[in-house]
Amino acid sequence: MRISCPCCGPRDRREFTYYGAADYLNRPALDADASAWDDYLHLRDNPAGETRDLWYHDPCGTWVAVTRDTVTHAVIAAEAVA
Amino acid sequence: MADLSAREPCAGLGLPLTLGGCRLAALPVERITAIQPFPGKVAAVETVLRAQGLRFPAPGHSHEAGGARIVWAGRETAFLFGMAAPEGLSAHAALSDQSDGWAGLRLEGPDARAVLARLLPIDLRAGAFEPEACARAPLNHMQVLIRRAGEAAFDLFVYRSMAGTAVHELTDAMRAVAARQAAVR
């Protein structure tokens, strides 16, 4: 599996660390009720197909949101988050 | 009081070393300055560097002028090798002296790429990694800054504390490649 780092170009999966679902980008407001925070922390989809998650490119320090397919292992898109 | 004496980062590691078609040597210690432009100041940094015949490198690139090299070393970061930071640069960028923090190694010879292929997951063929190209990449579990120094020569910079491990990893790979070549011949 290869991921295109927006900074460095296509690199091997070994250079990346997985940091979980892209849901982490949608942080509830501070005054949101407990169920919103419960969803944010614990509820995840487990799709057979397209999914979006966060990866960290260790050599350059770029956070990348990767859209990929869990069935075919295709990497569809990768964009810098930070 | 402790008697401290200056040592080069690769002292006592048995370099230079030739195994098969490959030579591993320590690079001479030289001044390294990290340049990190302040927000929105890349153009101003560029102007100061141009007076020295240098440019602020794009990711994966390096430039050479008058014995000095400037090498992309991370996001919004470049390392200036072999010269003091030019006058006026500190107004536009954070500068930090890195000279003592890195150990430089040169791996060269016809088998250099085969040796590195065992350790680094990046494409080092000339078409994908041309002379003066550089990258941050893992050398097994160590982070390394690699730069192509010639057709079959690569400069590797690792954190100084990891010099011994880097030499060990590279020597093992050199030995394996040399053994394989000998068996094939």
CSV table of C-alpha atoms in Angstrom, one decimal:
chain,number,residue,atom,x,y,z
A,1,MET,CA,0.0,0.0,0.0
A,2,ARG,CA,1.3,3.4,-0.9
A,3,ILE,CA,0.0,6.8,0.2
A,4,SER,CA,0.7,10.1,-1.5
A,5,CYS,CA,2.0,12.5,1.1
A,6,PRO,CA,0.9,16.0,0.0
A,7,CYS,CA,4.4,17.2,0.9
A,8,CYS,CA,6.8,14.4,-0.2
A,9,GLY,CA,4.9,12.5,-2.9
A,10,PRO,CA,4.0,8.7,-3.0
A,11,ARG,CA,5.6,6.9,-0.1
A,12,ASP,CA,5.5,3.4,1.4
A,13,ARG,CA,2.9,2.6,4.0
A,14,ARG,CA,5.8,1.9,6.5
A,15,GLU,CA,6.5,5.6,6.6
A,16,PHE,CA,3.1,6.4,8.0
A,17,THR,CA,1.4,6.0,11.4
A,18,TYR,CA,-2.3,5.4,11.6
A,19,TYR,CA,-4.2,7.7,13.9
A,20,GLY,CA,-7.8,6.6,13.5
A,21,ALA,CA,-11.0,7.6,11.8
A,22,ALA,CA,-11.3,11.1,10.2
A,23,ASP,CA,-14.3,11.6,12.6
A,24,TYR,CA,-11.7,13.0,14.9
A,25,LEU,CA,-11.7,16.1,12.8
A,26,ASN,CA,-15.3,16.8,13.7
A,27,ARG,CA,-14.9,17.8,17.3
A,28,PRO,CA,-18.2,18.7,19.1
A,29,ALA,CA,-18.6,22.2,20.6
A,30,LEU,CA,-17.4,22.5,24.1
A,31,ASP,CA,-21.0,22.8,25.4
A,32,ALA,CA,-22.3,19.9,23.3
A,33,ASP,CA,-24.3,17.3,25.3
A,34,ALA,CA,-22.8,14.1,26.6
A,35,SER,CA,-24.2,12.0,23.8
A,36,ALA,CA,-22.4,14.1,21.1
A,37,TRP,CA,-19.1,13.6,23.0
A,38,ASP,CA,-19.9,9.9,23.4
A,39,ASP,CA,-20.4,9.6,19.6
A,40,TYR,CA,-17.2,11.5,18.9
A,41,LEU,CA,-15.1,9.4,21.2
A,42,HIS,CA,-16.6,5.9,20.7
A,43,LEU,CA,-18.9,5.5,17.8
A,44,ARG,CA,-17.3,4.5,14.5
A,45,ASP,CA,-18.5,3.1,11.2
A,46,ASN,CA,-16.8,-0.1,10.0
A,47,PRO,CA,-17.4,0.1,6.3
A,48,ALA,CA,-16.7,-2.5,3.7
A,49,GLY,CA,-15.7,0.0,1.0
A,50,GLU,CA,-14.8,3.6,1.1
A,51,THR,CA,-13.5,5.0,4.4
A,52,ARG,CA,-11.6,8.1,5.5
A,53,ASP,CA,-9.0,8.1,8.2
A,54,LEU,CA,-6.1,10.1,9.5
A,55,TRP,CA,-2.4,9.2,9.0
A,56,TYR,CA,0.8,10.9,10.0
A,57,HIS,CA,3.8,10.9,7.7
A,58,ASP,CA,6.6,10.3,10.2
A,59,PRO,CA,9.5,11.7,8.1
A,60,CYS,CA,8.0,15.1,7.4
A,61,GLY,CA,5.3,15.5,10.0
A,62,THR,CA,2.4,16.0,7.8
A,63,TRP,CA,-1.1,15.0,9.0
A,64,VAL,CA,-2.9,13.4,6.0
A,65,ALA,CA,-6.6,12.5,5.6
A,66,VAL,CA,-6.7,9.4,3.4
A,67,THR,CA,-9.7,8.2,1.5
A,68,ARG,CA,-9.3,4.5,0.8
A,69,ASP,CA,-11.2,1.4,0.1
A,70,THR,CA,-11.1,-1.3,2.7
A,71,VAL,CA,-12.2,-4.0,0.2
A,72,THR,CA,-9.8,-3.3,-2.7
A,73,HIS,CA,-7.0,-1.5,-0.7
A,74,ALA,CA,-7.1,1.3,-3.3
A,75,VAL,CA,-6.0,4.7,-2.0
A,76,ILE,CA,-8.4,7.1,-3.6
A,77,ALA,CA,-7.3,10.5,-2.2
A,78,ALA,CA,-4.9,12.0,0.4
A,79,GLU,CA,-5.0,15.6,1.5
A,80,ALA,CA,-3.1,17.5,4.1
A,81,VAL,CA,-4.9,18.3,7.3
A,82,ALA,CA,-2.1,20.0,9.2
B,1,MET,CA,36.4,18.6,36.9
B,2,ALA,CA,35.7,16.1,34.1
B,3,ASP,CA,38.1,16.2,31.2
B,4,LEU,CA,36.0,16.5,28.1
B,5,SER,CA,37.5,16.1,24.7
B,6,ALA,CA,35.9,16.8,21.3
B,7,ARG,CA,35.2,13.7,19.2
B,8,GLU,CA,33.8,13.4,15.8
B,9,PRO,CA,30.3,11.6,15.7
B,10,CYS,CA,31.6,8.5,13.8
B,11,ALA,CA,34.9,8.2,15.7
B,12,GLY,CA,35.7,4.6,16.7
B,13,LEU,CA,33.1,3.1,14.4
B,14,GLY,CA,35.7,1.6,12.0
B,15,LEU,CA,35.2,3.9,9.1
B,16,PRO,CA,36.0,4.1,6.2
B,17,LEU,CA,34.9,0.6,5.3
B,18,THR,CA,34.8,-1.1,1.9
B,19,LEU,CA,32.7,-4.2,1.4
B,20,GLY,CA,32.0,-5.6,-2.0
B,21,GLY,CA,31.2,-2.8,-4.4
B,22,CYS,CA,30.5,-0.2,-1.7
B,23,ARG,CA,32.4,2.2,0.5
B,24,LEU,CA,31.0,3.7,3.7
B,25,ALA,CA,32.8,6.8,5.1
B,26,ALA,CA,32.2,9.5,7.6
B,27,LEU,CA,31.6,12.9,6.1
B,28,PRO,CA,33.8,15.7,7.4
B,29,VAL,CA,32.1,17.7,10.2
B,30,GLU,CA,30.9,21.0,9.0
B,31,ARG,CA,28.6,23.8,10.1
B,32,ILE,CA,24.9,23.0,9.7
B,33,THR,CA,22.3,25.7,10.3
B,34,ALA,CA,18.5,25.0,10.3
B,35,ILE,CA,16.6,27.8,8.6
B,36,GLN,CA,12.8,28.0,9.3
B,37,PRO,CA,11.2,31.1,7.7
B,38,PHE,CA,8.8,33.0,9.9
B,39,PRO,CA,5.2,32.9,8.6
B,40,GLY,CA,5.0,34.7,5.2
B,41,LYS,CA,8.7,35.3,5.1
B,42,VAL,CA,9.9,32.7,2.5
B,43,ALA,CA,10.3,35.5,-0.1
B,44,ALA,CA,12.4,37.6,2.2
B,45,VAL,CA,14.6,34.5,3.0
B,46,GLU,CA,14.9,33.8,-0.7
B,47,THR,CA,16.2,37.3,-1.3
B,48,VAL,CA,18.9,37.0,1.3
B,49,LEU,CA,19.9,33.5,0.0
B,50,ARG,CA,20.0,34.6,-3.7
B,51,ALA,CA,22.8,37.0,-2.8
B,52,GLN,CA,24.8,33.9,-2.0
B,53,GLY,CA,23.7,32.1,-5.2
B,54,LEU,CA,21.4,29.9,-3.2
B,55,ARG,CA,17.6,29.4,-3.1
B,56,PHE,CA,15.2,28.1,-0.5
B,57,PRO,CA,14.7,24.5,-1.6
B,58,ALA,CA,11.3,23.0,-2.5
B,59,PRO,CA,10.5,19.7,-0.8
B,60,GLY,CA,12.8,17.0,-2.0
B,61,HIS,CA,15.4,19.4,-3.5
B,62,SER,CA,18.8,20.8,-2.6
B,63,HIS,CA,21.0,23.5,-4.2
B,64,GLU,CA,24.8,24.0,-4.2
B,65,ALA,CA,26.8,27.1,-4.6
B,66,GLY,CA,30.4,28.0,-3.8
B,67,GLY,CA,31.0,25.0,-1.5
B,68,ALA,CA,27.8,25.6,0.4
B,69,ARG,CA,24.7,23.4,0.2
B,70,ILE,CA,21.2,24.1,1.2
B,71,VAL,CA,19.0,21.0,1.6
B,72,TRP,CA,15.3,20.6,2.2
B,73,ALA,CA,15.0,19.0,5.6
B,74,GLY,CA,11.3,19.0,6.5
B,75,ARG,CA,8.2,21.2,6.2
B,76,GLU,CA,9.3,24.8,6.0
B,77,THR,CA,12.8,23.8,7.0
B,78,ALA,CA,16.1,23.8,5.2
B,79,PHE,CA,19.6,22.9,6.4
B,80,LEU,CA,22.5,25.1,5.3
B,81,PHE,CA,25.7,23.2,5.1
B,82,GLY,CA,29.2,24.5,4.9
B,83,MET,CA,28.8,28.2,5.5
B,84,ALA,CA,27.7,30.5,8.3
B,85,ALA,CA,24.1,31.9,8.0
B,86,PRO,CA,24.2,34.9,5.7
B,87,GLU,CA,23.9,38.3,7.3
B,88,GLY,CA,20.3,39.5,7.6
B,89,LEU,CA,18.7,36.1,7.5
B,90,SER,CA,17.9,36.0,11.2
B,91,ALA,CA,15.3,38.9,10.7
B,92,HIS,CA,13.2,36.6,8.5
B,93,ALA,CA,13.8,33.1,9.8
B,94,ALA,CA,14.4,31.1,12.9
B,95,LEU,CA,18.0,29.9,12.8
B,96,SER,CA,19.5,27.2,14.9
B,97,ASP,CA,23.0,25.7,14.9
B,98,GLN,CA,22.7,21.9,14.3
B,99,SER,CA,26.3,21.2,13.6
B,100,ASP,CA,26.9,18.9,16.6
B,101,GLY,CA,23.5,17.2,16.3
B,102,TRP,CA,24.0,15.1,13.1
B,103,ALA,CA,26.3,12.4,11.9
B,104,GLY,CA,27.1,12.5,8.2
B,105,LEU,CA,27.9,9.3,6.2
B,106,ARG,CA,28.6,8.8,2.6
B,107,LEU,CA,27.8,5.5,0.9
B,108,GLU,CA,29.2,5.2,-2.6
B,109,GLY,CA,29.9,2.6,-5.2
B,110,PRO,CA,28.1,0.5,-7.8
B,111,ASP,CA,26.2,-1.4,-5.1
B,112,ALA,CA,25.2,1.6,-3.0
B,113,ARG,CA,21.7,1.6,-4.3
B,114,ALA,CA,21.2,-2.1,-3.7
B,115,VAL,CA,22.5,-1.7,-0.1
B,116,LEU,CA,20.1,1.2,0.6
B,117,ALA,CA,17.2,-0.7,-1.0
B,118,ARG,CA,17.4,-3.1,1.9
B,119,LEU,CA,16.9,-0.3,4.4
B,120,LEU,CA,15.0,2.6,2.9
B,121,PRO,CA,11.5,2.3,1.4
B,122,ILE,CA,12.0,5.0,-1.3
B,123,ASP,CA,12.8,4.8,-5.0
B,124,LEU,CA,16.5,5.7,-5.3
B,125,ARG,CA,16.8,5.1,-9.1
B,126,ALA,CA,18.3,8.0,-10.9
B,127,GLY,CA,15.0,8.7,-12.7
B,128,ALA,CA,13.1,9.2,-9.5
B,129,PHE,CA,15.9,10.5,-7.3
B,130,GLU,CA,18.2,12.6,-9.4
B,131,PRO,CA,21.5,14.2,-8.3
B,132,GLU,CA,20.9,16.8,-5.5
B,133,ALA,CA,17.5,15.2,-4.7
B,134,CYS,CA,16.9,14.7,-1.0
B,135,ALA,CA,14.3,13.1,1.2
B,136,ARG,CA,13.5,12.5,4.9
B,137,ALA,CA,12.8,8.8,5.1
B,138,PRO,CA,13.2,5.9,7.6
B,139,LEU,CA,16.5,3.9,7.5
B,140,ASN,CA,14.9,0.9,9.2
B,141,HIS,CA,13.6,2.5,12.4
B,142,MET,CA,15.8,5.6,12.2
B,143,GLN,CA,14.9,8.8,10.6
B,144,VAL,CA,17.5,9.9,8.0
B,145,LEU,CA,18.0,12.8,5.7
B,146,ILE,CA,19.4,11.4,2.5
B,147,ARG,CA,20.8,13.3,-0.5
B,148,ARG,CA,22.1,12.1,-3.8
B,149,ALA,CA,25.7,13.3,-4.0
B,150,GLY,CA,26.5,11.7,-7.3
B,151,GLU,CA,25.6,9.0,-9.8
B,152,ALA,CA,26.4,6.3,-7.2
B,153,ALA,CA,27.0,8.3,-4.1
B,154,PHE,CA,24.5,9.1,-1.3
B,155,ASP,CA,25.0,11.3,1.8
B,156,LEU,CA,23.1,10.2,4.8
B,157,PHE,CA,22.5,12.3,7.9
B,158,VAL,CA,21.3,10.7,11.1
B,159,TYR,CA,20.9,12.1,14.6
B,160,ARG,CA,24.3,12.0,16.2
B,161,SER,CA,23.3,9.7,19.0
B,162,MET,CA,22.3,7.1,16.4
B,163,ALA,CA,25.6,7.1,14.4
B,164,GLY,CA,26.6,3.7,15.8
B,165,THR,CA,23.3,2.0,15.0
B,166,ALA,CA,23.3,3.6,11.5
B,167,VAL,CA,26.8,2.3,10.7
B,168,HIS,CA,25.8,-1.1,12.1
B,169,GLU,CA,22.7,-1.3,9.9
B,170,LEU,CA,24.5,-0.1,6.8
B,171,THR,CA,27.4,-2.5,7.4
B,172,ASP,CA,25.1,-5.5,7.8
B,173,ALA,CA,23.3,-4.6,4.5
B,174,MET,CA,26.7,-4.0,2.7
B,175,ARG,CA,27.9,-7.5,3.9
B,176,ALA,CA,24.7,-9.1,2.7
B,177,VAL,CA,24.8,-7.5,-0.7
B,178,ALA,CA,28.5,-8.3,-1.1
B,179,ALA,CA,27.8,-12.0,-0.1
B,180,ARG,CA,25.0,-12.2,-2.6
B,181,GLN,CA,27.1,-10.7,-5.4
B,182,ALA,CA,30.0,-13.2,-4.6
B,183,ALA,CA,27.6,-16.1,-4.7
B,184,VAL,CA,26.1,-15.0,-8.0
B,185,ARG,CA,29.5,-14.6,-9.6
